[in-house]
Coordinates of N, CA and C in Angstrom, one line a residue:
Chain I
D1 N 2.9 -26.8 -6.6 CA 2.6 -25.4 -6.6 C 3.8 -24.6 -6.2
T2 N 4.1 -23.5 -6.9 CA 5.4 -22.8 -6.6 C 5.1 -21.6 -5.6
G3 N 3.9 -21.5 -5.1 CA 3.6 -20.4 -4.2 C 3.1 -19.2 -5.0
V4 N 3.2 -18.0 -4.4 CA 2.7 -16.8 -5.0 C 3.9 -16.2 -5.8
S5 N 3.6 -15.9 -7.1 CA 4.6 -15.4 -8.0 C 4.3 -13.9 -8.3
Q6 N 5.4 -13.1 -8.3 CA 5.2 -11.7 -8.6 C 6.2 -11.3 -9.7
D7 N 5.8 -10.4 -10.6 CA 6.6 -10.0 -11.7 C 6.3 -8.6 -12.1
P8 N 7.3 -7.8 -12.3 CA 8.8 -8.0 -12.2 C 9.2 -8.0 -10.7
R9 N 10.4 -8.5 -10.4 CA 10.9 -8.4 -9.0 C 11.4 -7.0 -8.7
H10 N 11.9 -6.3 -9.7 CA 12.4 -5.0 -9.6 C 12.0 -4.1 -10.8
K11 N 11.6 -2.9 -10.5 CA 11.3 -2.0 -11.6 C 11.8 -0.6 -11.2
I12 N 12.6 0.0 -12.1 CA 13.0 1.4 -11.9 C 12.4 2.2 -13.1
T13 N 11.8 3.3 -12.7 CA 11.0 4.1 -13.7 C 11.2 5.6 -13.4
K14 N 10.9 6.4 -14.3 CA 11.0 7.8 -14.1 C 9.7 8.3 -13.7
R15 N 9.7 9.4 -12.9 CA 8.5 10.0 -12.5 C 7.6 10.3 -13.7
G16 N 6.3 10.0 -13.5 CA 5.3 10.3 -14.6 C 5.0 9.1 -15.5
Q17 N 5.8 8.1 -15.4 CA 5.6 6.9 -16.2 C 4.6 6.0 -15.5
N18 N 4.0 5.1 -16.3 CA 3.0 4.1 -15.8 C 3.8 2.8 -15.6
V19 N 3.4 2.1 -14.5 CA 4.0 0.7 -14.3 C 2.9 -0.2 -14.0
T20 N 3.1 -1.5 -14.3 CA 2.2 -2.5 -14.0 C 2.9 -3.7 -13.4
F21 N 2.3 -4.2 -12.3 CA 2.8 -5.4 -11.6 C 1.8 -6.6 -11.8
R22 N 2.4 -7.8 -11.9 CA 1.5 -8.9 -12.0 C 1.7 -9.9 -10.8
C23 N 0.6 -10.5 -10.4 CA 0.7 -11.5 -9.3 C -0.1 -12.7 -9.7
D24 N 0.6 -13.9 -9.6 CA -0.1 -15.2 -9.8 C -0.2 -15.8 -8.4
P25 N -1.4 -16.0 -7.9 CA -1.6 -16.6 -6.6 C -1.4 -18.1 -6.6
I26 N -1.5 -18.7 -5.4 CA -1.6 -20.1 -5.3 C -2.9 -20.6 -6.0
S27 N -2.8 -21.6 -6.8 CA -3.9 -21.9 -7.7 C -5.2 -22.1 -7.0
E28 N -5.2 -22.8 -5.8 CA -6.5 -23.1 -5.2 C -7.0 -21.9 -4.3
H29 N -6.3 -20.8 -4.2 CA -6.7 -19.7 -3.4 C -7.6 -18.8 -4.1
N30 N -8.7 -18.4 -3.5 CA -9.6 -17.5 -4.2 C -9.6 -16.1 -3.7
R31 N -8.8 -15.8 -2.7 CA -8.6 -14.4 -2.2 C -7.2 -14.0 -2.6
L32 N -7.2 -12.7 -3.0 CA -5.9 -12.1 -3.4 C -5.8 -10.7 -2.9
Y33 N -4.6 -10.4 -2.3 CA -4.4 -9.1 -1.6 C -3.2 -8.4 -2.2
W34 N -3.3 -7.1 -2.2 CA -2.1 -6.2 -2.5 C -1.8 -5.4 -1.3
Y35 N -0.5 -5.4 -0.9 CA 0.0 -4.5 0.1 C 1.2 -3.8 -0.4
R36 N 1.5 -2.7 0.3 CA 2.7 -1.9 0.0 C 3.5 -1.8 1.3
Q37 N 4.8 -1.9 1.1 CA 5.7 -1.9 2.3 C 6.9 -1.0 2.0
T38 N 7.1 -0.1 2.9 CA 8.4 0.8 2.8 C 9.3 0.4 3.9
L39 N 10.5 0.8 3.8 CA 11.6 0.4 4.7 C 11.3 0.7 6.1
G40 N 11.4 -0.3 7.0 CA 11.1 -0.1 8.4 C 9.7 -0.1 8.8
Q41 N 8.8 -0.3 7.9 CA 7.4 -0.3 8.2 C 6.7 -1.7 7.9
G42 N 5.6 -1.9 8.5 CA 4.8 -3.1 8.2 C 4.1 -3.0 6.8
P43 N 3.6 -4.1 6.3 CA 2.8 -4.0 5.1 C 1.6 -3.2 5.3
E44 N 1.3 -2.4 4.3 CA 0.1 -1.5 4.3 C -0.9 -1.9 3.3
F45 N -2.1 -2.2 3.8 CA -3.2 -2.7 2.9 C -3.5 -1.8 1.8
L46 N -3.7 -2.3 0.6 CA -4.1 -1.5 -0.6 C -5.5 -2.0 -1.1
T47 N -5.7 -3.3 -1.4 CA -6.9 -3.8 -1.9 C -7.0 -5.3 -1.8
Y48 N -8.2 -5.8 -1.9 CA -8.3 -7.3 -2.0 C -9.5 -7.8 -2.8
F49 N -9.3 -9.0 -3.3 CA -10.3 -9.6 -4.2 C -10.7 -10.9 -3.6
Q50 N -12.0 -11.2 -3.8 CA -12.4 -12.6 -3.6 C -12.9 -13.0 -5.0
N51 N -12.3 -14.0 -5.6 CA -12.5 -14.4 -7.0 C -12.2 -13.1 -7.8
E52 N -13.1 -12.7 -8.7 CA -12.8 -11.5 -9.5 C -13.4 -10.3 -8.9
A53 N -14.1 -10.4 -7.8 CA -14.7 -9.2 -7.1 C -13.8 -8.5 -6.2
Q54 N -13.6 -7.2 -6.4 CA -12.8 -6.4 -5.6 C -13.6 -5.9 -4.4
L55 N -13.3 -6.5 -3.2 CA -14.2 -6.3 -2.1 C -13.9 -5.0 -1.2
E56 N -12.6 -4.6 -1.3 CA -12.3 -3.5 -0.5 C -11.0 -2.8 -1.1
K57 N -11.1 -1.5 -1.0 CA -9.9 -0.6 -1.4 C -9.6 0.3 -0.3
S58 N -8.3 0.5 0.0 CA -7.9 1.4 1.0 C -8.1 2.8 0.5
R59 N -8.4 3.7 1.5 CA -8.5 5.1 1.2 C -7.2 5.7 0.7
L60 N -6.1 4.9 1.0 CA -4.8 5.4 0.6 C -4.6 5.2 -0.9
L61 N -5.4 4.3 -1.5 CA -5.3 4.0 -2.9 C -5.9 5.1 -3.7
S62 N -5.0 6.0 -4.2 CA -5.5 7.1 -5.0 C -6.0 6.6 -6.4
D63 N -6.6 7.6 -7.1 CA -7.2 7.2 -8.4 C -6.1 6.9 -9.4
R64 N -4.8 7.1 -9.1 CA -3.7 6.6 -10.0 C -3.5 5.1 -9.9
F65 N -4.0 4.5 -8.9 CA -3.8 3.1 -8.7 C -5.0 2.3 -9.1
S66 N -4.8 1.3 -9.8 CA -6.0 0.4 -10.2 C -5.5 -1.0 -10.2
A67 N -6.4 -1.9 -9.7 CA -6.1 -3.3 -9.6 C -7.2 -4.1 -10.3
E68 N -6.8 -5.2 -10.9 CA -7.8 -6.0 -11.6 C -7.5 -7.5 -11.3
R69 N -8.6 -8.3 -11.4 CA -8.4 -9.7 -11.3 C -9.5 -10.3 -12.2
P70 N -9.3 -10.2 -13.5 CA -10.3 -10.4 -14.5 C -11.0 -11.8 -14.5
K71 N -10.2 -12.8 -14.3 CA -10.8 -14.1 -14.3 C -10.7 -14.9 -13.0
G72 N -10.5 -14.1 -12.0 CA -10.4 -14.7 -10.6 C -9.1 -15.5 -10.4
S73 N -8.1 -15.3 -11.3 CA -6.8 -16.0 -11.1 C -5.7 -15.0 -10.9
F74 N -5.0 -14.6 -11.9 CA -3.9 -13.7 -11.7 C -4.5 -12.3 -11.5
S75 N -3.7 -11.4 -11.0 CA -4.1 -10.0 -10.8 C -3.0 -9.0 -11.3
T76 N -3.4 -7.8 -11.6 CA -2.5 -6.8 -12.0 C -2.7 -5.6 -11.2
L77 N -1.7 -4.9 -10.8 CA -1.7 -3.6 -10.1 C -1.0 -2.6 -11.0
E78 N -1.8 -1.6 -11.4 CA -1.2 -0.5 -12.3 C -1.1 0.8 -11.5
I79 N 0.0 1.4 -11.7 CA 0.2 2.8 -11.1 C 0.4 3.7 -12.3
Q80 N -0.4 4.7 -12.4 CA -0.3 5.7 -13.5 C 0.4 6.9 -12.9
R81 N 1.1 7.6 -13.8 CA 1.8 8.9 -13.5 C 2.6 8.7 -12.2
T82 N 3.5 7.8 -12.1 CA 4.2 7.5 -10.9 C 4.8 8.7 -10.3
E83 N 4.9 8.7 -8.9 CA 5.5 9.8 -8.1 C 6.6 9.1 -7.3
Q84 N 7.6 10.0 -6.8 CA 8.7 9.4 -6.0 C 8.1 8.7 -4.8
G85 N 7.0 9.2 -4.2 CA 6.4 8.6 -3.0 C 5.9 7.3 -3.3
D86 N 5.8 6.8 -4.5 CA 5.3 5.5 -4.8 C 6.4 4.5 -4.7
S87 N 7.6 4.9 -4.5 CA 8.7 3.9 -4.3 C 8.5 3.1 -3.1
A88 N 8.4 1.8 -3.3 CA 8.1 0.9 -2.2 C 8.2 -0.6 -2.7
M89 N 8.0 -1.5 -1.8 CA 7.9 -2.9 -2.2 C 6.4 -3.2 -2.3
Y90 N 5.9 -3.7 -3.4 CA 4.5 -4.1 -3.6 C 4.4 -5.6 -3.4
L91 N 3.7 -5.9 -2.3 CA 3.5 -7.3 -2.0 C 2.1 -7.8 -2.4
C92 N 2.1 -9.0 -2.9 CA 0.9 -9.7 -3.2 C 0.8 -10.9 -2.3
A93 N -0.4 -11.2 -1.9 CA -0.7 -12.4 -1.0 C -2.0 -13.0 -1.4
S94 N -2.1 -14.3 -1.2 CA -3.3 -15.0 -1.5 C -3.7 -15.9 -0.3
S95 N -5.0 -16.3 -0.2 CA -5.5 -17.1 0.8 C -6.7 -17.9 0.3
A96 N -7.0 -19.0 1.0 CA -8.2 -19.8 0.6 C -9.3 -19.3 1.5
A97 N -10.5 -19.2 0.9 CA -11.7 -18.9 1.6 C -12.0 -20.0 2.6
R98 N -12.5 -19.7 3.8 CA -12.7 -20.7 4.8 C -14.2 -20.7 5.1
T99 N -14.7 -21.7 5.7 CA -16.0 -21.8 6.3 C -16.1 -20.7 7.3
W100 N -17.1 -19.8 7.2 CA -17.3 -18.7 8.1 C -17.1 -19.1 9.5
G101 N -16.2 -18.4 10.2 CA -16.1 -18.5 11.6 C -15.1 -19.6 12.0
T102 N -14.5 -20.3 11.1 CA -13.6 -21.4 11.4 C -12.3 -21.2 10.7
G103 N -11.2 -21.7 11.3 CA -10.0 -21.7 10.6 C -9.3 -20.3 10.5
A104 N -8.1 -20.3 10.1 CA -7.4 -19.0 10.0 C -7.3 -18.7 8.5
N105 N -7.5 -17.4 8.3 CA -7.3 -16.8 6.9 C -5.8 -16.5 6.7
V106 N -5.0 -17.6 6.5 CA -3.6 -17.4 6.5 C -3.2 -16.8 5.1
L107 N -2.6 -15.7 5.1 CA -2.1 -15.1 3.8 C -0.7 -15.6 3.5
T108 N -0.5 -16.1 2.3 CA 0.8 -16.5 1.8 C 1.3 -15.4 0.9
F109 N 2.4 -14.8 1.2 CA 3.0 -13.7 0.4 C 3.9 -14.1 -0.7
G110 N 3.9 -13.3 -1.7 CA 5.0 -13.4 -2.7 C 6.2 -12.7 -2.3
A111 N 7.2 -12.8 -3.1 CA 8.5 -12.1 -2.8 C 8.5 -10.6 -3.0
G112 N 7.5 -10.1 -3.7 CA 7.3 -8.7 -3.9 C 7.9 -8.1 -5.2
S113 N 7.4 -7.0 -5.5 CA 7.9 -6.2 -6.7 C 8.4 -4.9 -6.1
R114 N 9.7 -4.7 -6.2 CA 10.3 -3.4 -5.7 C 10.3 -2.3 -6.8
L115 N 9.6 -1.2 -6.4 CA 9.5 -0.1 -7.4 C 10.4 1.0 -6.9
T116 N 11.2 1.5 -7.8 CA 12.0 2.7 -7.5 C 11.6 3.8 -8.6
V117 N 11.1 4.9 -8.1 CA 10.7 6.0 -9.0 C 11.8 7.1 -8.9
L118 N 12.4 7.4 -10.0 CA 13.5 8.4 -10.0 C 12.9 9.8 -10.3
Chain G
G1 N -11.6 1.6 12.0 CA -10.3 1.4 11.7 C -9.5 0.5 12.7
Q2 N -8.3 0.3 12.5 CA -7.5 -0.6 13.4 C -6.2 0.1 13.7
N3 N -5.7 0.1 14.9 CA -4.4 0.6 15.3 C -3.6 -0.5 16.0
I4 N -2.5 -0.8 15.5 CA -1.6 -1.8 16.0 C -0.3 -1.2 16.5
D5 N 0.1 -1.5 17.8 CA 1.3 -1.0 18.4 C 2.2 -2.1 18.8
Q6 N 3.5 -2.0 18.4 CA 4.5 -3.0 18.9 C 5.8 -2.3 18.9
P7 N 6.8 -2.7 19.7 CA 8.0 -2.0 19.8 C 8.8 -2.1 18.5
T8 N 9.6 -1.1 18.3 CA 10.3 -1.0 17.0 C 11.4 -1.9 16.9
E9 N 12.2 -2.0 18.0 CA 13.4 -2.8 18.0 C 13.6 -3.5 19.3
M10 N 14.2 -4.7 19.3 CA 14.5 -5.4 20.5 C 15.8 -6.2 20.2
T11 N 16.6 -6.4 21.2 CA 17.8 -7.2 21.1 C 17.8 -8.3 22.2
A12 N 18.2 -9.5 21.8 CA 18.2 -10.6 22.8 C 19.5 -11.5 22.5
T13 N 19.8 -12.3 23.5 CA 21.0 -13.1 23.4 C 20.7 -14.5 22.9
E14 N 21.5 -15.1 22.1 CA 21.4 -16.4 21.6 C 21.2 -17.4 22.8
G15 N 20.2 -18.3 22.6 CA 19.9 -19.2 23.7 C 18.9 -18.7 24.7
A16 N 18.6 -17.4 24.7 CA 17.7 -16.9 25.7 C 16.2 -16.9 25.2
I17 N 15.3 -16.2 26.0 CA 13.9 -16.1 25.7 C 13.6 -14.6 25.5
V18 N 12.7 -14.3 24.5 CA 12.3 -13.0 24.3 C 10.8 -12.9 24.1
Q19 N 10.2 -11.9 24.6 CA 8.7 -11.7 24.4 C 8.5 -10.4 23.7
I20 N 7.8 -10.5 22.6 CA 7.4 -9.3 21.8 C 6.0 -9.0 22.0
N21 N 5.7 -7.8 22.5 CA 4.3 -7.5 22.8 C 3.6 -6.7 21.7
C22 N 2.3 -6.8 21.6 CA 1.5 -6.1 20.6 C 0.2 -5.8 21.2
T23 N -0.2 -4.5 21.1 CA -1.6 -4.1 21.5 C -2.3 -3.6 20.2
Y24 N -3.6 -3.8 20.3 CA -4.4 -3.4 19.1 C -5.7 -2.8 19.6
Q25 N -6.2 -1.9 18.7 CA -7.5 -1.3 18.9 C -8.2 -1.4 17.6
T26 N -9.3 -2.0 17.6 CA -10.0 -2.3 16.3 C -11.5 -2.0 16.4
S27 N -12.1 -1.7 15.3 CA -13.5 -1.6 15.2 C -14.2 -2.9 15.0
G28 N -13.5 -3.9 14.6 CA -14.0 -5.2 14.4 C -12.8 -6.2 14.4
F29 N -12.9 -7.2 15.1 CA -11.7 -8.1 15.3 C -12.1 -9.5 15.3
N30 N -11.4 -10.3 14.5 CA -11.6 -11.7 14.4 C -10.5 -12.5 15.0
G31 N -9.2 -12.2 14.7 CA -8.1 -12.9 15.2 C -6.8 -12.2 15.1
L32 N -5.8 -12.7 15.6 CA -4.5 -12.0 15.7 C -3.4 -12.9 15.1
F33 N -2.7 -12.4 14.1 CA -1.6 -13.2 13.5 C -0.2 -12.6 13.8
W34 N 0.7 -13.5 13.8 CA 2.2 -13.1 13.9 C 2.8 -13.7 12.6
Y35 N 3.6 -12.8 12.0 CA 4.4 -13.1 10.8 C 5.9 -12.8 11.1
Q36 N 6.8 -13.6 10.5 CA 8.2 -13.3 10.5 C 8.6 -12.8 9.1
Q37 N 9.5 -11.8 9.1 CA 10.0 -11.3 7.9 C 11.5 -11.1 8.0
H38 N 12.3 -11.9 7.3 CA 13.7 -11.6 7.2 C 14.0 -10.5 6.2
A39 N 15.1 -9.8 6.3 CA 15.4 -8.6 5.5 C 15.4 -9.0 4.0
G40 N 14.6 -8.3 3.2 CA 14.5 -8.5 1.8 C 13.7 -9.6 1.4
E41 N 13.0 -10.3 2.3 CA 12.1 -11.4 2.0 C 10.7 -11.1 2.3
A42 N 9.8 -12.1 1.8 CA 8.4 -11.9 2.1 C 8.1 -12.3 3.5
P43 N 7.0 -11.8 4.1 CA 6.5 -12.2 5.4 C 6.1 -13.7 5.4
T44 N 6.4 -14.4 6.4 CA 5.9 -15.8 6.5 C 5.1 -16.0 7.8
F45 N 4.1 -16.8 7.7 CA 3.1 -17.0 8.8 C 3.8 -17.8 9.9
L46 N 3.6 -17.3 11.1 CA 4.1 -18.0 12.3 C 2.9 -18.6 13.2
S47 N 1.9 -17.7 13.5 CA 0.9 -18.2 14.4 C -0.4 -17.4 14.3
Y48 N -1.5 -18.0 14.8 CA -2.8 -17.3 14.7 C -3.5 -17.6 16.0
N49 N -4.1 -16.6 16.7 CA -4.9 -16.8 17.9 C -6.3 -16.2 17.6
V50 N -7.3 -16.9 17.9 CA -8.6 -16.4 17.8 C -9.3 -16.4 19.2
L51 N -8.9 -17.4 20.0 CA -9.4 -17.5 21.4 C -8.4 -17.0 22.3
D52 N -8.8 -16.6 23.5 CA -7.9 -16.1 24.6 C -7.0 -17.3 25.0
G53 N -5.8 -17.0 25.3 CA -4.9 -18.1 25.7 C -3.6 -18.2 24.9
L54 N -2.9 -19.2 25.2 CA -1.6 -19.5 24.6 C -1.7 -20.6 23.6
E55 N -1.0 -20.3 22.5 CA -0.9 -21.3 21.4 C 0.6 -21.6 21.3
E56 N 1.0 -22.9 21.4 CA 2.4 -23.2 21.4 C 2.7 -24.0 20.1
K57 N 3.8 -23.6 19.5 CA 4.3 -24.3 18.3 C 5.8 -24.3 18.3
G58 N 6.3 -25.4 18.9 CA 7.8 -25.6 18.9 C 8.4 -24.5 19.8
R59 N 9.4 -23.8 19.3 CA 10.1 -22.8 20.1 C 9.3 -21.5 20.2
F60 N 8.2 -21.4 19.3 CA 7.4 -20.1 19.3 C 6.1 -20.4 20.0
S61 N 5.6 -19.4 20.8 CA 4.3 -19.4 21.4 C 3.7 -18.0 21.2
S62 N 2.3 -18.0 21.1 CA 1.7 -16.7 21.0 C 0.5 -16.7 21.9
F63 N 0.2 -15.6 22.5 CA -0.8 -15.4 23.5 C -1.7 -14.3 23.1
L64 N -3.0 -14.4 23.4 CA -4.0 -13.4 23.1 C -4.9 -13.2 24.3
S65 N -5.2 -11.9 24.5 CA -6.3 -11.5 25.5 C -7.2 -10.5 24.7
R66 N -8.4 -11.0 24.3 CA -9.3 -10.2 23.6 C -9.8 -9.0 24.4
S67 N -10.0 -9.2 25.7 CA -10.6 -8.2 26.5 C -9.6 -7.0 26.7
K68 N -8.3 -7.3 26.7 CA -7.3 -6.3 26.9 C -6.7 -5.8 25.5
G69 N -7.1 -6.4 24.4 CA -6.5 -6.0 23.1 C -5.0 -6.2 23.1
Y70 N -4.6 -7.4 23.6 CA -3.2 -7.6 23.8 C -2.7 -9.0 23.3
S71 N -1.6 -9.0 22.7 CA -1.0 -10.3 22.3 C 0.5 -10.2 22.6
Y72 N 1.1 -11.4 22.7 CA 2.6 -11.4 22.6 C 3.0 -12.7 21.9
L73 N 4.2 -12.6 21.4 CA 4.9 -13.7 20.7 C 6.1 -14.0 21.6
L74 N 6.3 -15.2 22.0 CA 7.4 -15.7 22.8 C 8.3 -16.6 22.0
L75 N 9.5 -16.2 22.0 CA 10.5 -17.1 21.3 C 11.5 -17.6 22.3
K76 N 11.6 -18.9 22.3 CA 12.5 -19.6 23.2 C 13.8 -20.1 22.5
E77 N 14.8 -20.4 23.3 CA 16.1 -21.0 22.8 C 16.5 -20.3 21.5
L78 N 16.6 -19.0 21.6 CA 16.9 -18.1 20.5 C 18.1 -18.6 19.7
Q79 N 18.0 -18.5 18.4 CA 19.0 -18.8 17.4 C 19.3 -17.6 16.6
M80 N 20.5 -17.6 16.0 CA 20.9 -16.4 15.2 C 20.0 -16.2 14.1
K81 N 19.5 -17.3 13.5 CA 18.5 -17.2 12.4 C 17.2 -16.5 12.8
D82 N 16.9 -16.4 14.1 CA 15.7 -15.7 14.5 C 15.8 -14.2 14.3
S83 N 17.0 -13.7 14.0 CA 17.1 -12.2 13.7 C 16.2 -11.9 12.5
A84 N 15.2 -11.1 12.7 CA 14.2 -10.8 11.7 C 13.3 -9.7 12.3
S85 N 12.3 -9.3 11.4 CA 11.2 -8.5 11.9 C 10.0 -9.4 12.2
Y86 N 9.3 -9.1 13.3 CA 8.2 -9.8 13.7 C 7.0 -8.9 13.6
L87 N 6.0 -9.3 12.8 CA 4.9 -8.4 12.4 C 3.6 -9.0 13.1
C88 N 3.0 -8.1 13.9 CA 1.7 -8.4 14.5 C 0.6 -7.9 13.6
A89 N -0.5 -8.7 13.3 CA -1.5 -8.3 12.4 C -2.9 -8.7 12.9
A90 N -3.8 -7.7 12.9 CA -5.2 -8.0 13.3 C -6.1 -8.2 12.1
E91 N -7.0 -9.2 12.2 CA -7.9 -9.5 11.1 C -9.3 -8.9 11.5
G92 N -9.9 -8.2 10.5 CA -11.2 -7.7 10.7 C -12.2 -8.8 10.7
S93 N -13.4 -8.5 11.2 CA -14.4 -9.6 11.4 C -15.6 -9.5 10.5
N94 N -15.8 -8.4 9.8 CA -17.0 -8.3 9.0 C -16.7 -8.8 7.6
F95 N -17.7 -9.4 7.0 CA -17.5 -9.8 5.6 C -17.1 -8.6 4.7
G96 N -16.1 -8.8 3.9 CA -15.6 -7.7 3.1 C -14.6 -6.9 3.9
N97 N -14.3 -7.2 5.1 CA -13.3 -6.5 5.9 C -12.4 -7.5 6.5
E98 N -12.1 -8.6 5.8 CA -11.3 -9.6 6.4 C -9.8 -9.5 6.1
K99 N -9.4 -8.3 5.8 CA -8.0 -8.1 5.5 C -7.2 -8.1 6.8
L100 N -5.9 -8.3 6.7 CA -5.0 -8.1 7.9 C -4.5 -6.7 7.9
T101 N -4.5 -6.1 9.1 CA -3.9 -4.8 9.3 C -2.6 -5.1 10.1
F102 N -1.5 -4.7 9.6 CA -0.2 -5.0 10.2 C 0.3 -3.8 11.1
G103 N 1.0 -4.2 12.1 CA 1.8 -3.2 12.8 C 3.1 -2.9 12.0
T104 N 3.9 -2.0 12.6 CA 5.1 -1.6 11.9 C 6.2 -2.6 12.0
G105 N 6.0 -3.6 12.9 CA 7.0 -4.7 13.0 C 8.0 -4.4 14.1
T106 N 8.5 -5.5 14.7 CA 9.6 -5.4 15.7 C 10.8 -6.0 15.1
R107 N 11.8 -5.2 15.0 CA 13.1 -5.8 14.4 C 13.9 -6.4 15.6
L108 N 14.0 -7.7 15.6 CA 14.7 -8.4 16.6 C 16.1 -8.8 16.2
T109 N 17.1 -8.4 17.0 CA 18.5 -8.7 16.7 C 19.0 -9.7 17.8
I110 N 19.5 -10.8 17.3 CA 20.1 -11.8 18.2 C 21.6 -11.6 18.3
I111 N 22.1 -11.5 19.5 CA 23.6 -11.4 19.6 C 24.2 -12.6 20.3
P112 N 25.4 -13.0 19.9 CA 26.0 -14.2 20.4 C 26.2 -14.1 22.0

């Protein structure tokens, strides 16, 4: 297993364009998370899935953002009508579901997709 | 919601010991994670505390006090490669709320 893969690694776009990021989690992991990180800040939660079900979305996730995980494997994050404030590193992470109350829900992160909106 | 506080920057000397503190206020709490993030790279897992007390793993140890909403990461025998950001993260306890909420990170600089 090569870990969590994200594509593309870098994306430069003009304001108003749509962009889509893809994340391939570790194969045996059924949880998948999207975070956003800007310089000097910690990762900021956007949304997460257990299998194909989207269990939580941050209030920060405007209606321009949509995430899918159609078959419970890879996921896509789409940003419509990008704004300069969307410039950030978009991190995907995955984890294995655990028996309730035991073990650590360790997130394994991908290298991220860096978005620059001009 | 959850609020995580940790110092923004710290500096320490190679070979020394440094303690990075983290306080958290949460509406539901399951456990406390520490991650390391080198510049331009993904965060990587360091430690997890669910019970009060100290967890030791080589040169790194992490402590948790649930009653005080407090944790620290202790790094011993510092090496230059330990220069990185250290992220404190709290995990929610309710089903459907098991995400990690991260602090802003503490940027640690090791000097010779």
